[in-house]
């Protein structure tokens, strides 16, 4: 008898996105927020991205507020600044991450340090004597305790010409943070306050770096656990901790061990070929129809929509973040939030918090083709806007053309 491999399981786009939404905390009614539930939600998601744009609200607060009713900044601050079971560092970008994974970040610290040594851009930011600048900056933090970049006066001849041109000590602080010698002890009005990592996370800082093999297993296992069905690229990009080659090899081995299964995921656009993925063996138990009685407005940095190609495949929804697009070339707006209803992305709104008038301004909505406008759907959108206004502290909201 010839040896014939079984055909891969075929999963519909709807089922695949239901698994994703369930695992990413958007498949049911929102949980009540508390310091404990915020910590649990970050662990469930794997990371929550931090972003500096504040035209509406910081990204991490919107992401958590979408999933947790009554969310308050203090709930997250408790874990970041008191219990320290969450911390802030880098994945694909700056993120809030469970502290229990600290040993795996020691690989990143080492890679980052080596990369900076080869970077002419970074070397230029440190001034005329990079090694001296770094030593002096670290020594001052060690001596004086938590410090901000503004606590270091830039050289008299320094002239900043752009967002990413820092004065030498600011560059040194960022470098020392990214390579693990400093940590973010807290933020004051979003400004980082740096201290020695050994003082901020004494127990975690003393732990040994995980082995290379364990690190790859961790990165892949934790990624697929949080997205359920994925390509090797999506697994590698989840934490941006390993290479695509490593992720591909791990997926082959995990299937051979019987931990995962090979699947084909159909695309929302039927003319497109199914996508080869791997899936958790119990993916069917995670395929839960989400609550469609409530609309959620997603941050542009929400982990569910981070992978734009996946969003187009599974939801048939094209999304581009246009904040850095010249105003005249924007299609929708500066800070556009996708509208999630049940398991479908049905439209989008552009948002801005006019703090002077204490008013949330909404432009749109722009509905997707096939999304029928009804009194019920309009009411659900208004309820979602009410929740968003309450979360950011706006006294009122208004629709604007």
Coordinates of C-alpha atoms in Angstrom, one line a residue:
X1 CA 0.0 0.0 0.0
X2 CA 1.4 3.5 -0.9
X3 CA 2.0 5.8 2.0
X4 CA -0.4 8.6 1.6
X5 CA -0.6 11.5 4.0
X6 CA -4.0 12.6 5.2
X7 CA -5.4 15.8 3.7
X8 CA -5.1 18.8 5.9
X9 CA -8.2 19.9 7.8
X10 CA -10.0 22.8 6.1
X11 CA -11.1 25.7 8.4
X12 CA -13.4 28.4 7.2
X13 CA -12.5 32.1 7.6
X14 CA -15.4 32.6 10.0
X15 CA -14.3 29.7 12.3
X16 CA -10.6 30.9 12.2
X17 CA -11.6 34.5 13.2
X18 CA -13.9 33.2 15.9
X19 CA -10.9 31.3 17.4
X20 CA -8.8 34.4 17.2
X21 CA -11.4 36.7 18.8
X22 CA -12.1 34.2 21.6
X23 CA -8.4 33.8 22.5
X24 CA -7.8 37.6 22.2
X25 CA -10.6 38.4 24.7
X26 CA -13.1 39.8 22.2
X27 CA -15.4 36.8 21.9
X28 CA -17.8 37.5 24.8
X29 CA -19.1 40.2 27.0
X30 CA -16.5 42.4 28.6
X31 CA -15.2 41.4 32.1
X32 CA -15.3 44.0 34.9
X33 CA -12.0 45.7 35.3
X34 CA -9.8 45.5 38.3
X35 CA -6.0 45.3 38.9
X36 CA -6.3 41.5 38.9
X37 CA -8.4 41.3 35.7
X38 CA -6.0 43.7 33.9
X39 CA -3.0 41.5 34.8
X40 CA -5.0 38.4 33.7
X41 CA -5.9 40.1 30.4
X42 CA -2.4 41.1 29.5
X43 CA -1.3 37.5 30.2
X44 CA -4.2 36.3 28.0
X45 CA -3.2 38.6 25.1
X46 CA 0.6 38.1 25.5
X47 CA 1.4 41.8 25.2
X48 CA -0.4 45.1 25.0
X49 CA 1.2 47.7 22.7
X50 CA 2.1 51.1 24.1
X51 CA 2.0 54.1 21.7
X52 CA 2.7 57.8 22.2
X53 CA -0.1 59.1 20.0
X54 CA -2.7 60.8 22.3
X55 CA -5.2 62.3 19.9
X56 CA -7.8 60.1 21.6
X57 CA -6.2 58.0 24.3
X58 CA -3.0 56.0 24.7
X59 CA -3.2 52.7 22.7
X60 CA -2.7 50.4 25.7
X61 CA -5.6 52.0 27.6
X62 CA -8.0 51.7 24.6
X63 CA -7.0 48.0 24.1
X64 CA -7.7 47.1 27.7
X65 CA -10.8 49.3 27.9
X66 CA -12.3 47.5 24.9
X67 CA -12.1 44.2 26.8
X68 CA -12.7 45.3 30.4
X69 CA -15.7 47.4 31.6
X70 CA -14.9 50.2 33.9
X71 CA -11.2 50.1 33.1
X72 CA -9.0 52.8 34.8
X73 CA -5.4 53.7 34.3
X74 CA -4.7 52.9 38.0
X75 CA -5.6 49.2 37.4
X76 CA -2.7 48.9 35.0
X77 CA -0.4 51.1 37.1
X78 CA -0.9 48.7 40.0
X79 CA 0.7 45.8 38.1
X80 CA 3.4 48.0 36.5
X81 CA 4.5 50.0 39.5
X82 CA 3.5 48.1 42.6
X83 CA 3.3 44.3 42.2
X84 CA 5.6 44.5 39.2
X85 CA 4.0 41.4 37.7
X86 CA 3.8 43.4 34.4
X87 CA 6.6 45.4 32.8
X88 CA 7.3 47.4 29.8
X89 CA 9.8 46.5 27.0
X90 CA 10.0 45.7 23.4
X91 CA 8.3 43.0 21.2
X92 CA 7.5 44.3 17.7
X93 CA 7.2 47.7 19.5
X94 CA 7.1 49.0 23.0
X95 CA 4.6 46.8 24.9
X96 CA 3.4 45.9 28.4
X97 CA 4.4 42.2 29.0
X98 CA 4.1 39.7 31.8
X99 CA 7.2 39.9 34.0
X100 CA 7.3 36.1 34.4
X101 CA 8.8 36.0 30.9
X102 CA 11.8 38.2 31.9
X103 CA 14.5 35.6 31.3
X104 CA 13.4 35.3 27.7
X105 CA 14.0 39.0 27.1
X106 CA 17.7 38.5 28.0
X107 CA 18.1 37.1 24.5
X108 CA 16.7 40.4 23.2
X109 CA 18.9 42.4 25.5
X110 CA 22.0 40.7 24.0
X111 CA 20.9 41.0 20.4
X112 CA 20.0 44.6 20.8
X113 CA 23.3 45.5 22.4
X114 CA 25.2 43.8 19.6
X115 CA 23.1 45.6 16.9
X116 CA 23.7 49.0 18.5
X117 CA 27.4 48.5 18.4
X118 CA 27.2 48.0 14.6
X119 CA 24.8 50.9 14.1
X120 CA 26.2 54.3 12.9
X121 CA 22.9 56.0 13.6
X122 CA 22.9 54.9 17.3
X123 CA 26.6 55.7 17.7
X124 CA 25.9 59.2 16.4
X125 CA 23.2 59.8 18.9
X126 CA 25.6 59.1 21.8
X127 CA 27.8 62.1 21.0
X128 CA 31.5 62.4 20.5
X129 CA 32.4 59.7 23.0
X130 CA 29.6 57.0 23.1
X131 CA 31.2 54.8 25.7
X132 CA 31.7 57.7 28.1
X133 CA 28.2 59.0 27.6
X134 CA 26.7 55.6 28.4
X135 CA 28.9 55.0 31.4
X136 CA 28.2 58.5 32.8
X137 CA 24.4 58.1 32.3
X138 CA 24.3 54.7 34.0
X139 CA 26.5 56.0 36.8
X140 CA 24.2 58.9 37.5
X141 CA 21.1 56.7 37.6
X142 CA 22.9 54.3 39.9
X143 CA 23.9 57.2 42.2
X144 CA 20.7 59.3 42.2
X145 CA 17.9 56.8 41.6
X146 CA 15.0 57.1 39.1
X147 CA 15.5 59.8 36.5
X148 CA 13.8 61.1 33.4
X149 CA 15.5 62.2 30.2
X150 CA 14.7 65.8 31.1
X151 CA 16.8 65.4 34.2
X152 CA 19.8 65.4 31.9
X153 CA 20.6 68.7 30.3
X154 CA 21.5 68.5 26.6
X155 CA 24.9 69.9 25.5
X156 CA 24.9 73.6 24.8
X157 CA 25.6 73.0 21.1
X158 CA 22.9 70.3 20.7
X159 CA 20.1 71.1 18.3
X160 CA 17.3 68.6 17.8
X161 CA 16.1 68.4 14.2
X162 CA 13.4 65.7 14.6
X163 CA 11.4 63.4 16.7
X164 CA 14.0 60.7 16.7
X165 CA 17.1 62.9 17.3
X166 CA 17.7 62.7 21.0
X167 CA 20.3 64.4 23.1
X168 CA 23.1 62.0 24.0
X169 CA 21.9 61.1 27.5
X170 CA 18.4 60.4 26.3
X171 CA 19.8 58.1 23.7
X172 CA 21.9 56.5 26.4
X173 CA 18.9 56.0 28.6
X174 CA 17.0 54.3 25.8
X175 CA 19.9 52.1 24.9
X176 CA 20.4 51.1 28.5
X177 CA 16.7 50.3 28.8
X178 CA 16.6 48.2 25.6
X179 CA 19.7 46.2 26.6
X180 CA 18.3 45.4 30.0
X181 CA 20.5 47.5 32.3
X182 CA 17.8 50.0 33.1
X183 CA 14.0 49.5 33.4
X184 CA 11.0 51.8 33.4
X185 CA 10.2 52.2 37.0
X186 CA 7.0 54.3 36.2
X187 CA 5.7 56.9 33.8
X188 CA 4.9 60.5 34.7
X189 CA 2.5 62.0 32.2
X190 CA 3.7 59.3 29.9
X191 CA 7.3 60.3 30.3
X192 CA 9.6 57.3 31.1
X193 CA 11.2 57.3 34.5
X194 CA 14.3 55.0 34.4
X195 CA 16.0 53.1 37.2
X196 CA 18.4 50.2 37.4
X197 CA 16.7 47.0 36.3
X198 CA 18.3 45.3 39.3
X199 CA 16.4 47.7 41.6
X200 CA 13.1 47.6 39.8
X201 CA 13.0 43.8 39.2
X202 CA 15.6 42.4 41.7
X203 CA 14.4 38.7 41.5
X204 CA 13.8 38.6 37.8
X205 CA 17.0 40.4 37.0
X206 CA 19.0 37.7 38.8
X207 CA 17.4 34.9 36.8
X208 CA 19.5 33.2 34.2
X209 CA 18.8 33.6 30.5
X210 CA 16.7 30.8 29.0
X211 CA 18.5 28.4 26.7
X212 CA 18.3 29.0 23.0
X213 CA 16.1 25.9 22.5
X214 CA 13.8 26.8 25.4
X215 CA 13.5 30.3 24.0
X216 CA 12.3 29.1 20.6
X217 CA 9.8 26.7 22.2
X218 CA 8.6 29.5 24.5
X219 CA 8.1 32.0 21.6
X220 CA 6.3 29.6 19.4
X221 CA 4.2 27.9 22.0
X222 CA 3.0 31.1 23.7
X223 CA 2.2 32.7 20.3
X224 CA 0.1 29.8 18.9
X225 CA -1.7 29.5 22.3
X226 CA -2.9 33.1 21.9
X227 CA -3.9 33.0 18.3
X228 CA -5.0 29.4 17.8
X229 CA -4.5 29.1 14.1
X230 CA -1.5 30.8 12.4
X231 CA 1.1 30.8 9.7
X232 CA 4.8 30.4 10.7
X233 CA 5.2 34.1 9.8
X234 CA 2.5 35.1 12.3
X235 CA 4.1 33.0 15.0
X236 CA 7.5 34.5 14.4
X237 CA 6.1 38.0 14.4
X238 CA 4.0 37.6 17.5
X239 CA 6.8 38.5 19.9
X240 CA 9.4 39.3 17.2
X241 CA 11.7 37.2 19.3
X242 CA 12.8 34.5 16.8
X243 CA 13.5 34.2 13.1
X244 CA 11.0 32.9 10.5
X245 CA 13.3 29.9 9.8
X246 CA 13.2 29.0 13.5
X247 CA 9.4 29.3 13.6
X248 CA 9.0 27.1 10.5
X249 CA 11.2 24.4 11.9
X250 CA 9.4 24.5 15.2
X251 CA 6.0 24.2 13.5
X252 CA 7.1 21.1 11.5
X253 CA 8.4 19.5 14.7
X254 CA 5.3 20.4 16.7
X255 CA 3.1 18.7 14.1
X256 CA 5.4 15.7 14.1
X257 CA 5.1 15.5 17.9
X258 CA 1.3 15.7 17.6
X259 CA 1.0 19.1 19.4
X260 CA -0.4 20.9 16.4
X261 CA -2.1 20.0 13.2
X262 CA -1.6 21.2 9.6
X263 CA -4.7 23.0 8.3
X264 CA -5.8 25.1 5.3
X265 CA -7.7 28.2 6.2
X266 CA -10.2 29.5 3.7
X267 CA -10.1 33.2 2.8
X268 CA -13.0 35.6 3.1
X269 CA -12.3 36.5 -0.5
X270 CA -13.3 33.2 -2.2
X271 CA -11.2 33.8 -5.3
X272 CA -8.0 33.6 -3.1
X273 CA -6.4 30.2 -2.4
X274 CA -6.6 28.8 1.2
X275 CA -3.7 29.7 3.4
X276 CA -1.5 26.9 4.9
X277 CA -1.4 27.2 8.7
X278 CA -0.9 25.2 11.8
X279 CA -3.6 25.0 14.5
X280 CA -4.1 23.9 18.1
X281 CA -5.5 20.4 18.1
X282 CA -8.5 21.6 20.2
X283 CA -9.3 24.6 17.9
X284 CA -12.9 23.4 17.5
X285 CA -13.5 23.9 21.2
X286 CA -12.2 27.5 20.9
X287 CA -14.5 28.3 17.9
X288 CA -17.1 30.1 19.9
X289 CA -19.7 32.4 18.3
X290 CA -19.0 35.8 19.9
X291 CA -21.5 38.1 21.5
X292 CA -23.2 40.1 18.7
X293 CA -25.3 42.2 21.0
X294 CA -22.4 44.6 21.5
X295 CA -20.2 46.6 19.2
X296 CA -16.5 47.2 20.1
X297 CA -14.3 50.0 18.8
X298 CA -10.8 48.6 18.2
X299 CA -7.6 50.6 18.7
X300 CA -5.4 50.9 15.6
X301 CA -2.8 49.0 17.6
X302 CA -5.2 46.2 18.8
X303 CA -3.5 42.8 18.6
X304 CA -6.4 41.4 16.6
X305 CA -5.8 43.8 13.7
X306 CA -2.0 44.0 14.0
X307 CA -1.5 41.5 11.2
X308 CA -3.1 43.4 8.3
X309 CA -2.8 40.5 5.9
X310 CA -4.6 38.2 8.3
X311 CA -7.4 40.8 8.8
X312 CA -7.9 40.9 5.1
X313 CA -7.9 37.1 4.8
X314 CA -10.2 36.3 7.7
X315 CA -12.5 39.4 7.8
X316 CA -12.3 40.8 4.3
X317 CA -11.5 44.1 5.9
X318 CA -8.8 46.4 4.5
X319 CA -7.3 48.6 7.2
X320 CA -4.4 51.1 7.0
X321 CA -3.3 53.4 9.8
X322 CA -3.2 56.8 8.2
X323 CA -1.8 59.0 11.0
X324 CA 1.5 59.3 9.2
X325 CA -0.2 59.9 5.8
X326 CA -0.4 63.5 4.6
X327 CA -3.9 64.8 5.5
X328 CA -4.8 65.4 1.8
X329 CA -4.1 61.7 1.0
X330 CA -6.0 60.1 3.9
X331 CA -9.0 58.1 2.9
X332 CA -10.8 58.1 6.3
X333 CA -8.8 60.0 8.9
X334 CA -6.0 60.4 11.4
X335 CA -7.0 57.9 14.1
X336 CA -9.6 55.5 12.7
X337 CA -11.1 52.7 14.9
X338 CA -12.5 49.6 13.2
X339 CA -16.0 48.6 14.3
X340 CA -16.3 45.0 15.5
X341 CA -19.8 43.4 15.8
X342 CA -19.8 39.8 16.7
X343 CA -17.2 38.1 14.5
X344 CA -17.3 40.8 11.7
X345 CA -15.6 44.1 11.1
X346 CA -18.5 46.1 9.7
X347 CA -17.1 49.6 9.4
X348 CA -14.9 52.3 10.9
X349 CA -15.0 55.7 12.6
X350 CA -12.4 58.5 12.9
X351 CA -11.9 59.8 16.4
X352 CA -10.5 62.7 18.3
X353 CA -10.7 64.0 21.9
X354 CA -11.2 67.7 22.0
X355 CA -9.9 68.3 25.5
X356 CA -10.5 72.0 25.5
X357 CA -14.2 71.3 24.9
X358 CA -14.2 68.0 26.9
X359 CA -15.8 66.4 23.8
X360 CA -15.2 63.2 21.9
X361 CA -15.5 64.0 18.2
X362 CA -16.6 61.1 15.9
X363 CA -16.4 61.3 12.1
X364 CA -18.2 58.7 10.1
X365 CA -19.2 55.9 10.4
X366 CA -18.2 54.4 7.1
X367 CA -19.9 51.0 6.8
X368 CA -18.5 48.1 4.9
X369 CA -20.4 46.8 1.9
X370 CA -23.2 44.5 3.1
X371 CA -23.4 46.0 6.6
X372 CA -27.1 47.1 6.7
X373 CA -27.8 50.2 8.8
X374 CA -30.6 49.6 11.2
X375 CA -31.9 51.2 14.4
X376 CA -30.5 48.3 16.4
X377 CA -27.0 48.6 14.9
X378 CA -27.0 52.4 15.3
X379 CA -28.0 52.0 18.9
X380 CA -25.1 49.5 19.5
X381 CA -22.6 51.9 17.9
X382 CA -23.9 54.7 20.1
X383 CA -23.5 52.5 23.2
X384 CA -19.9 51.8 22.1
X385 CA -19.2 55.5 21.7
X386 CA -20.8 56.2 25.1
X387 CA -18.4 53.6 26.7
X388 CA -15.4 55.1 24.9
X389 CA -16.3 58.7 26.0
X390 CA -16.7 57.5 29.6
X391 CA -13.4 55.7 29.4
X392 CA -11.4 58.7 28.2
X393 CA -13.3 61.1 30.5
X394 CA -15.1 63.1 27.8
X395 CA -18.2 64.8 29.1
X396 CA -20.0 64.4 25.8
X397 CA -19.5 63.2 22.2
X398 CA -20.7 64.5 18.9
X399 CA -20.8 63.3 15.3
X400 CA -18.9 65.4 12.8
X401 CA -18.9 65.2 9.0

